mmCIF file of C-alpha atoms in Angstrom:
data_model
loop_
_atom_site.group_PDB
_atom_site.id
_atom_site.type_symbol
_atom_site.label_atom_id
_atom_site.label_comp_id
_atom_site.label_asym_id
_atom_site.label_seq_id
_atom_site.Cartn_x
_atom_site.Cartn_y
_atom_site.Cartn_z
ATOM 1 C CA UNK L 1 81.144 225.062 200.885
ATOM 2 C CA UNK L 2 80.247 221.995 198.187
ATOM 3 C CA UNK L 3 81.138 223.592 194.513
ATOM 4 C CA UNK L 4 79.645 222.908 191.096
ATOM 5 C CA UNK L 5 79.942 223.334 187.970
ATOM 6 C CA UNK L 6 77.662 226.770 187.959
ATOM 7 C CA UNK L 7 79.473 228.175 190.680
ATOM 8 C CA UNK L 8 83.615 228.516 191.200
ATOM 9 C CA UNK L 9 85.404 229.191 195.115
ATOM 10 C CA UNK L 10 87.938 232.828 194.194
ATOM 11 C CA UNK L 11 90.674 233.098 196.770
ATOM 12 C CA UNK L 12 90.405 236.695 197.231
ATOM 13 C CA UNK L 13 91.308 239.217 200.264
ATOM 14 C CA UNK L 14 89.829 242.359 202.145
ATOM 15 C CA UNK L 15 91.295 244.975 205.098
ATOM 16 C CA UNK L 16 89.983 241.382 207.836
ATOM 17 C CA UNK L 17 91.731 238.172 206.298
ATOM 18 C CA UNK L 18 92.401 235.334 203.411
ATOM 19 C CA UNK L 19 88.369 235.079 202.303
ATOM 20 C CA UNK L 20 86.896 231.893 199.984
ATOM 21 C CA UNK L 21 84.128 233.476 198.385
ATOM 22 C CA UNK L 22 81.843 231.293 195.918
ATOM 23 C CA UNK L 23 80.463 232.662 193.009
ATOM 24 C CA UNK L 24 77.455 231.922 189.948
ATOM 25 C CA UNK L 25 80.096 234.306 187.963
ATOM 26 C CA UNK L 26 77.406 237.161 188.738
ATOM 27 C CA UNK L 27 76.059 236.687 192.104
ATOM 28 C CA UNK L 28 78.154 236.368 195.591
ATOM 29 C CA UNK L 29 76.874 232.955 196.987
ATOM 30 C CA UNK L 30 78.765 232.637 199.982
ATOM 31 C CA UNK L 31 82.573 232.977 201.709
ATOM 32 C CA UNK L 32 84.537 231.588 204.297
ATOM 33 C CA UNK L 33 87.844 232.789 205.868
ATOM 34 C CA UNK L 34 90.640 230.917 204.106
ATOM 35 C CA UNK L 35 92.989 230.275 206.946
ATOM 36 C CA UNK L 36 92.234 227.327 209.570
ATOM 37 C CA UNK L 37 92.138 229.976 213.320
ATOM 38 C CA UNK L 38 90.614 229.171 216.759
ATOM 39 C CA UNK L 39 89.395 232.408 215.844
ATOM 40 C CA UNK L 40 86.058 233.406 214.327
ATOM 41 C CA UNK L 41 85.745 236.352 211.751
ATOM 42 C CA UNK L 42 81.844 237.469 210.726
ATOM 43 C CA UNK L 43 82.963 240.186 208.153
ATOM 44 C CA UNK L 44 84.934 236.666 206.413
ATOM 45 C CA UNK L 45 80.507 235.315 206.028
ATOM 46 C CA UNK L 46 79.289 238.995 205.694
ATOM 47 C CA UNK L 47 80.531 238.899 201.819
ATOM 48 C CA UNK L 48 77.531 238.331 200.725
ATOM 49 C CA UNK L 49 75.452 240.712 202.182
ATOM 50 C CA UNK L 50 77.924 243.611 201.606
ATOM 51 C CA UNK L 51 78.394 243.668 197.733
ATOM 52 C CA UNK L 52 74.350 242.799 197.317
ATOM 53 C CA UNK L 53 72.894 245.855 199.920
ATOM 54 C CA UNK L 54 70.190 247.831 198.604
ATOM 55 C CA UNK L 55 72.537 250.741 200.444
ATOM 56 C CA UNK L 56 76.456 249.707 198.327
ATOM 57 C CA UNK L 57 77.017 253.194 196.439
ATOM 58 C CA UNK L 58 76.954 251.059 192.606
ATOM 59 C CA UNK L 59 78.948 252.765 190.697
ATOM 60 C CA UNK L 60 81.993 256.078 190.911
ATOM 61 C CA UNK L 61 80.499 259.078 191.647
ATOM 62 C CA UNK L 62 82.185 263.033 191.660
ATOM 63 C CA UNK L 63 80.297 266.087 191.898
ATOM 64 C CA UNK L 64 79.226 268.092 188.665
ATOM 65 C CA UNK L 65 81.199 270.720 190.358
ATOM 66 C CA UNK L 66 84.311 269.552 190.443
ATOM 67 C CA UNK L 67 84.237 268.215 186.640
ATOM 68 C CA UNK L 68 83.092 271.685 185.357
ATOM 69 C CA UNK L 69 87.028 273.039 187.115
ATOM 70 C CA UNK L 70 88.960 270.034 187.984
ATOM 71 C CA UNK L 71 92.045 272.266 188.395
ATOM 72 C CA UNK L 72 90.096 275.257 190.494
ATOM 73 C CA UNK L 73 88.607 273.012 193.159
ATOM 74 C CA UNK L 74 86.045 275.012 195.454
ATOM 75 C CA UNK L 75 87.166 273.698 198.981
ATOM 76 C CA UNK L 76 83.672 270.949 199.748
ATOM 77 C CA UNK L 77 80.572 272.577 199.247
ATOM 78 C CA UNK L 78 78.815 269.681 199.120
ATOM 79 C CA UNK L 79 75.941 270.678 200.414
ATOM 80 C CA UNK L 80 75.724 272.849 197.612
ATOM 81 C CA UNK L 81 76.600 270.632 194.660
ATOM 82 C CA UNK L 82 74.991 268.031 192.661
ATOM 83 C CA UNK L 83 76.119 264.423 192.367
ATOM 84 C CA UNK L 84 76.686 262.719 188.221
#
């Protein structure tokens, strides 16, 4: 994972272990495990696909019904509620 002046490598961790992630400051370019191991972990190389997926929830969301009365939740009637 060569690093130019426009990119940087960041040490981070997730449920699947410590990783080195290469970024240009806006996008994940690549990732790999940070520790030497005899066992390959494909989750450590999939960070780019996870972060830039069209199915990723990009912003926090909450039900409008909860915002209307957070002190009086009415169960989890998600079907009848819209999100905001």
